[in-house]
């Protein structure tokens, strides 16, 4: 075998190792129960059996969890992006007392480990009667996402030449018009990037959701998925079906944006 | 913070045209919501955590809304608790193993990507992106199923390939093999981001450097350590610190697979805080452990910030 062929086959083997868990999740979801618990395991699910998906989609608890997850995620993404954009404009376009301090604060709070904070969050939500309810979880997620998204958006806003806005102002545009017609369209890609980040965080977060939502009626999807584990015999078919439905949107997102994300990361790390 | 999406750092430059003659109140008004979000829901809990670490804070105190200050008692009891002294080094050791493995495998994968044909590169990078995109919690749930004692595909693969007689092996039933499973969950999820970052870095290394060294008789191994690695040092620095931070916070992975078992053998700091605080209602003691964990991670993050600063220069 030539060196190139060796490298190529190593790539394929490694790729298989990375995909195997995801493949096993999907294939389990698509097998009849008898094939899930069988010796030897059935490697290729055939004929495809959609019964587990049907069961999940016919389960009221699944829809309640999906609704809870969507409510939390959409609220956090919308409110978080708006709040972060306001902060970013303030930080990138104005000089004022305490600006450096604020930026420093944004960076520092990002470093506080979430796992250390669930005790005070738990107590705070208990005292305000928000424990087990979604608004409490939304507030917590906002506090996690806003520091990072504001800091990220600040960079985007700062990279847009201020001359454009000045030119518009010169032509008689009001502050609002300058913002909506000039700055907003230019910062749109940045907004997209930050909302994807907020989406992934709010959609996939497990620790806080598990600790703070103890009411089964309000379980978001991550907690709903783990609730399969506690049962006496884990129902692997439906569980993998839910896992599949939960993961699909994220994987599609990543396949679309990964090139940019990696390019951005390396540009930030290597330059200088 | 989630381990899933890469922190895409935009160039942190200040606008050259920032002007001071605008209305003074505007920036403050714009910052109000962000301030509320960050202070009211993040800084206050931090203060609360620190305060609780000096209070008795048991369930009775909480119900009666009593505040009993106990000074350094909690710190004394945590720091003299033998369990804490098994959990702390275990957490650190676990993170160290995960980081070392992640960076080694990621470097290998990045070099493969760099030297492979186009089609193989696409296959490997798509495979890695799929793994990267899989949420941590799903990774944990699926690995638990892969390593299932009776019907897990891993036991079957190992037995069939003759590597071991593992037909009914219970991986999560033994401390060290449970660790191995946890490490594999973390490494599997962490390698893609690291590998793709290193690969992106490799693309910026001018090929002439390697060629010149090859002409001078250097082997691939020396070229990597003498030329490539020094050029990519900033990427490695950031990846190391990020991985250390991520791999110290592994509550979901542990809780969804072993729940800290068998016999508390895989309890790490996050799980320990959960058990003491939420399960055991010892909020004061749990907060003390949380403070110690925060100090540990802030120290590590400080190194990260300094590395970032140096790169920005």
mmCIF file of C-alpha atoms in Angstrom, chain B residues 140 143-145 147-149 169-175 177-182 185 256-259 261-263 266:
data_model
loop_
_atom_site.group_PDB
_atom_site.id
_atom_site.type_symbol
_atom_site.label_atom_id
_atom_site.label_comp_id
_atom_site.label_asym_id
_atom_site.label_seq_id
_atom_site.Cartn_x
_atom_site.Cartn_y
_atom_site.Cartn_z
ATOM 1 C CA UNK B 140 -23.492 9.874 27.455
ATOM 2 C CA UNK B 143 -22.341 5.287 25.233
ATOM 3 C CA UNK B 144 -24.220 3.741 28.134
ATOM 4 C CA UNK B 145 -26.153 1.723 25.570
ATOM 5 C CA UNK B 147 -21.382 -0.521 26.690
ATOM 6 C CA UNK B 148 -24.497 -2.315 27.923
ATOM 7 C CA UNK B 149 -23.462 -5.567 29.630
ATOM 8 C CA UNK B 169 -18.846 -7.748 30.847
ATOM 9 C CA UNK B 170 -20.364 -4.995 32.954
ATOM 10 C CA UNK B 171 -18.197 -1.990 32.158
ATOM 11 C CA UNK B 172 -19.951 0.370 34.530
ATOM 12 C CA UNK B 173 -19.839 -2.145 37.379
ATOM 13 C CA UNK B 174 -16.131 -1.747 38.003
ATOM 14 C CA UNK B 175 -14.454 1.514 38.974
ATOM 15 C CA UNK B 177 -13.559 0.266 33.486
ATOM 16 C CA UNK B 178 -16.294 2.780 34.345
ATOM 17 C CA UNK B 179 -13.537 5.376 34.204
ATOM 18 C CA UNK B 180 -12.450 4.081 30.828
ATOM 19 C CA UNK B 181 -16.005 4.485 29.542
ATOM 20 C CA UNK B 182 -16.209 8.028 30.927
ATOM 21 C CA UNK B 185 -17.208 9.616 26.151
ATOM 22 C CA UNK B 256 -26.145 9.871 33.009
ATOM 23 C CA UNK B 257 -23.908 6.795 32.994
ATOM 24 C CA UNK B 258 -22.717 5.802 36.464
ATOM 25 C CA UNK B 259 -24.433 8.270 38.816
ATOM 26 C CA UNK B 261 -20.946 4.609 41.090
ATOM 27 C CA UNK B 262 -19.989 1.883 41.503
ATOM 28 C CA UNK B 263 -19.642 2.514 45.238
ATOM 29 C CA UNK B 266 -16.574 7.796 39.836
#
